[in-house]
mmCIF file of C-alpha atoms in Angstrom:
data_model
loop_
_atom_site.group_PDB
_atom_site.id
_atom_site.type_symbol
_atom_site.label_atom_id
_atom_site.label_comp_id
_atom_site.label_asym_id
_atom_site.label_seq_id
_atom_site.Cartn_x
_atom_site.Cartn_y
_atom_site.Cartn_z
ATOM 1 C CA MET A 1 1.793 -51.135 -50.513
ATOM 2 C CA ALA A 2 0.993 -48.149 -52.795
ATOM 3 C CA ALA A 3 2.977 -44.944 -52.027
ATOM 4 C CA GLU A 4 -0.051 -42.738 -51.972
ATOM 5 C CA LEU A 5 -3.172 -44.291 -50.390
ATOM 6 C CA GLY A 6 -6.571 -43.356 -51.780
ATOM 7 C CA ASN A 7 -8.295 -41.430 -49.013
ATOM 8 C CA LYS A 8 -7.191 -39.297 -46.462
ATOM 9 C CA LEU A 9 -8.722 -37.432 -43.505
ATOM 10 C CA ASP A 10 -7.621 -35.474 -40.687
ATOM 11 C CA VAL A 11 -9.589 -35.233 -37.092
ATOM 12 C CA HIS A 12 -8.572 -32.468 -34.823
ATOM 13 C CA VAL A 13 -9.458 -32.764 -31.064
ATOM 14 C CA ASP A 14 -8.598 -29.846 -28.846
ATOM 15 C CA ALA A 15 -6.999 -31.002 -25.283
ATOM 16 C CA THR A 16 -6.254 -29.147 -22.091
ATOM 17 C CA VAL A 17 -2.989 -30.773 -21.465
ATOM 18 C CA PRO A 18 0.472 -30.000 -23.114
ATOM 19 C CA ALA A 19 1.357 -31.706 -26.427
ATOM 20 C CA ASP A 20 4.556 -33.045 -24.623
ATOM 21 C CA GLN A 21 2.108 -34.789 -22.000
ATOM 22 C CA PHE A 22 0.159 -36.500 -24.766
ATOM 23 C CA TYR A 23 2.872 -37.253 -27.026
ATOM 24 C CA GLY A 24 4.570 -38.904 -24.012
ATOM 25 C CA PHE A 25 1.891 -41.046 -23.131
ATOM 26 C CA PHE A 26 1.329 -42.543 -26.810
ATOM 27 C CA LYS A 27 4.988 -43.090 -27.073
ATOM 28 C CA ASN A 28 5.684 -44.593 -23.515
ATOM 29 C CA ASN A 29 2.651 -46.090 -22.276
ATOM 30 C CA MET A 30 0.479 -47.251 -25.140
ATOM 31 C CA PRO A 31 -0.345 -50.568 -23.815
ATOM 32 C CA ARG A 32 -1.887 -48.748 -20.907
ATOM 33 C CA PHE A 33 -4.591 -47.880 -23.199
ATOM 34 C CA VAL A 34 -6.214 -51.376 -22.110
ATOM 35 C CA GLN A 35 -6.601 -49.992 -18.664
ATOM 36 C CA LEU A 36 -8.135 -46.436 -19.877
ATOM 37 C CA PHE A 37 -10.615 -48.104 -22.340
ATOM 38 C CA PRO A 38 -11.342 -51.817 -21.477
ATOM 39 C CA ARG A 39 -14.491 -51.812 -23.168
ATOM 40 C CA ASN A 40 -13.055 -50.943 -26.409
ATOM 41 C CA ILE A 41 -9.433 -52.154 -26.147
ATOM 42 C CA LYS A 42 -8.790 -55.678 -24.925
ATOM 43 C CA THR A 43 -5.115 -56.165 -25.397
ATOM 44 C CA ILE A 44 -2.069 -54.263 -26.803
ATOM 45 C CA GLN A 45 1.060 -56.438 -27.016
ATOM 46 C CA ILE A 46 4.329 -55.328 -28.311
ATOM 47 C CA GLN A 47 6.046 -58.163 -30.187
ATOM 48 C CA GLY A 48 9.621 -58.938 -29.175
ATOM 49 C CA GLY A 49 9.327 -56.662 -25.879
ATOM 50 C CA GLY A 50 10.728 -53.300 -25.637
ATOM 51 C CA GLY A 51 8.677 -50.007 -26.002
ATOM 52 C CA VAL A 52 6.988 -48.258 -28.910
ATOM 53 C CA ARG A 53 9.610 -47.377 -31.418
ATOM 54 C CA PRO A 54 10.397 -47.295 -35.172
ATOM 55 C CA GLY A 55 9.733 -50.764 -36.684
ATOM 56 C CA ALA A 56 7.911 -52.232 -33.299
ATOM 57 C CA VAL A 57 5.059 -54.411 -34.074
ATOM 58 C CA MET A 58 2.032 -54.279 -32.053
ATOM 59 C CA LEU A 59 -0.834 -56.762 -31.722
ATOM 60 C CA TRP A 60 -4.123 -55.177 -31.185
ATOM 61 C CA LYS A 61 -7.330 -56.782 -29.862
ATOM 62 C CA TYR A 62 -10.117 -54.243 -30.218
ATOM 63 C CA ASP A 63 -14.002 -53.661 -30.024
ATOM 64 C CA ILE A 64 -15.029 -50.308 -31.629
ATOM 65 C CA GLY A 65 -18.651 -51.310 -32.099
ATOM 66 C CA ILE A 66 -18.275 -52.727 -35.751
ATOM 67 C CA THR A 67 -18.960 -56.524 -35.552
ATOM 68 C CA GLY A 68 -20.176 -56.698 -31.773
ATOM 69 C CA SER A 69 -17.218 -58.854 -31.043
ATOM 70 C CA PRO A 70 -13.228 -58.073 -30.723
ATOM 71 C CA MET A 71 -11.405 -57.517 -33.871
ATOM 72 C CA THR A 72 -7.645 -57.975 -34.292
ATOM 73 C CA ALA A 73 -4.872 -55.960 -36.080
ATOM 74 C CA LYS A 74 -1.151 -56.292 -36.366
ATOM 75 C CA VAL A 75 0.164 -52.771 -36.551
ATOM 76 C CA ARG A 76 3.666 -51.355 -37.169
ATOM 77 C CA VAL A 77 5.112 -48.313 -35.727
ATOM 78 C CA GLN A 78 6.383 -46.726 -39.185
ATOM 79 C CA SER A 79 7.839 -43.834 -37.847
ATOM 80 C CA ILE A 80 8.488 -41.428 -34.689
ATOM 81 C CA ASP A 81 9.413 -38.055 -34.992
ATOM 82 C CA ASP A 82 10.114 -36.541 -31.266
ATOM 83 C CA GLU A 83 10.902 -33.098 -32.594
ATOM 84 C CA ASN A 84 7.252 -32.742 -34.093
ATOM 85 C CA ARG A 85 5.797 -34.954 -31.558
ATOM 86 C CA THR A 86 4.397 -37.342 -34.184
ATOM 87 C CA LEU A 87 3.787 -41.157 -34.375
ATOM 88 C CA VAL A 88 2.733 -42.982 -37.571
ATOM 89 C CA LEU A 89 1.078 -46.584 -37.203
ATOM 90 C CA GLU A 90 0.440 -48.817 -40.227
ATOM 91 C CA ALA A 91 -1.940 -51.934 -40.273
ATOM 92 C CA LEU A 92 -0.079 -54.986 -41.550
ATOM 93 C CA GLU A 93 -2.678 -57.651 -40.856
ATOM 94 C CA GLY A 94 -6.061 -58.141 -39.510
ATOM 95 C CA ASP A 95 -9.946 -57.248 -39.700
ATOM 96 C CA VAL A 96 -9.256 -53.627 -40.898
ATOM 97 C CA LEU A 97 -7.479 -54.861 -43.871
ATOM 98 C CA LYS A 98 -10.642 -56.875 -44.633
ATOM 99 C CA VAL A 99 -12.434 -53.576 -45.462
ATOM 100 C CA TYR A 100 -9.473 -51.377 -46.444
ATOM 101 C CA LYS A 101 -6.393 -52.512 -48.776
ATOM 102 C CA SER A 102 -4.377 -50.183 -46.512
ATOM 103 C CA PHE A 103 -4.618 -48.409 -43.269
ATOM 104 C CA LYS A 104 -2.577 -45.769 -41.926
ATOM 105 C CA ALA A 105 -2.966 -43.456 -38.853
ATOM 106 C CA LYS A 106 -0.574 -40.341 -38.373
ATOM 107 C CA ILE A 107 -1.079 -38.736 -34.964
ATOM 108 C CA GLN A 108 0.425 -35.439 -34.222
ATOM 109 C CA PHE A 109 0.449 -33.458 -30.870
ATOM 110 C CA ASN A 110 0.874 -29.804 -31.311
ATOM 111 C CA ASP A 111 0.752 -26.980 -28.416
ATOM 112 C CA VAL A 112 -1.902 -24.191 -29.241
ATOM 113 C CA ASN A 113 -1.345 -22.093 -26.120
ATOM 114 C CA THR A 114 -0.049 -22.311 -22.669
ATOM 115 C CA GLY A 115 -0.945 -25.670 -21.333
ATOM 116 C CA ALA A 116 -3.335 -26.606 -24.151
ATOM 117 C CA SER A 117 -2.967 -28.681 -27.263
ATOM 118 C CA LYS A 118 -4.445 -30.095 -30.304
ATOM 119 C CA VAL A 119 -4.316 -33.665 -31.232
ATOM 120 C CA ILE A 120 -4.634 -34.493 -34.948
ATOM 121 C CA TRP A 121 -5.195 -37.854 -36.290
ATOM 122 C CA GLY A 122 -4.563 -38.312 -39.849
ATOM 123 C CA LEU A 123 -5.979 -41.325 -41.691
ATOM 124 C CA GLU A 124 -4.887 -42.686 -44.902
ATOM 125 C CA TYR A 125 -6.559 -45.650 -46.368
ATOM 126 C CA GLU A 126 -7.697 -47.211 -49.662
ATOM 127 C CA LYS A 127 -11.017 -49.189 -49.647
ATOM 128 C CA ALA A 128 -11.090 -52.809 -50.543
ATOM 129 C CA SER A 129 -14.042 -52.342 -52.626
ATOM 130 C CA GLU A 130 -16.523 -49.701 -53.497
ATOM 131 C CA ASN A 131 -18.908 -50.718 -51.121
ATOM 132 C CA ALA A 132 -16.443 -50.485 -48.235
ATOM 133 C CA PRO A 133 -17.833 -47.930 -45.600
ATOM 134 C CA GLU A 134 -15.943 -44.798 -44.599
ATOM 135 C CA PRO A 135 -13.881 -45.564 -41.479
ATOM 136 C CA ASP A 136 -16.359 -43.606 -39.075
ATOM 137 C CA HIS A 137 -16.068 -46.190 -36.462
ATOM 138 C CA TYR A 138 -12.383 -45.545 -36.167
ATOM 139 C CA VAL A 139 -12.591 -42.013 -36.325
ATOM 140 C CA ASN A 140 -15.156 -41.745 -33.667
ATOM 141 C CA PHE A 141 -13.090 -44.172 -31.546
ATOM 142 C CA MET A 142 -9.922 -41.810 -32.192
ATOM 143 C CA VAL A 143 -12.020 -38.819 -30.729
ATOM 144 C CA LYS A 144 -12.845 -40.859 -27.753
ATOM 145 C CA VAL A 145 -9.215 -41.822 -27.127
ATOM 146 C CA ALA A 146 -8.037 -38.290 -27.299
ATOM 147 C CA LYS A 147 -10.779 -37.012 -25.088
ATOM 148 C CA GLY A 148 -10.355 -39.890 -22.578
ATOM 149 C CA LEU A 149 -6.727 -39.353 -22.420
ATOM 150 C CA ASP A 150 -7.056 -35.558 -22.058
ATOM 151 C CA ALA A 151 -9.270 -36.376 -19.142
ATOM 152 C CA HIS A 152 -6.845 -38.783 -17.529
ATOM 153 C CA LEU A 153 -3.698 -36.835 -18.054
ATOM 154 C CA ARG A 154 -5.484 -33.730 -16.292
ATOM 155 C CA LYS A 155 -6.255 -35.823 -13.422
ATOM 156 C CA ALA A 156 -2.656 -37.023 -13.146
#
């Protein structure tokens, strides 16, 4: 994989719950996204058991409106930074790599004031061809996850 990917974009989503709560859910409960977003996330399996940790490999089956049927991805947790509340996920195999040579998501959770936070999704990707689309479906889904999880955590 190239050291620097071809395209980068950041998506900022305001949230009403603290950053620690958001980060904790991603780090400790990521497989629960299946229950929170059943139309979009069909399965998340962590290979070899255990939790989300650096080097962990997850198998995702998801439908975000691209093909009309579920797609798959094998994703590795590249890094976790508890101090900065950041996770970096990298696609290893699957449908996303048919369109992009490389695809990486950095998720950071920042406090903005008492009780509120900002979720920052950073995407780094390299298109497999000039005709490959921008990752709009993925961006829209990231926003949906952030807003949906914010609403879920607010109720909890």
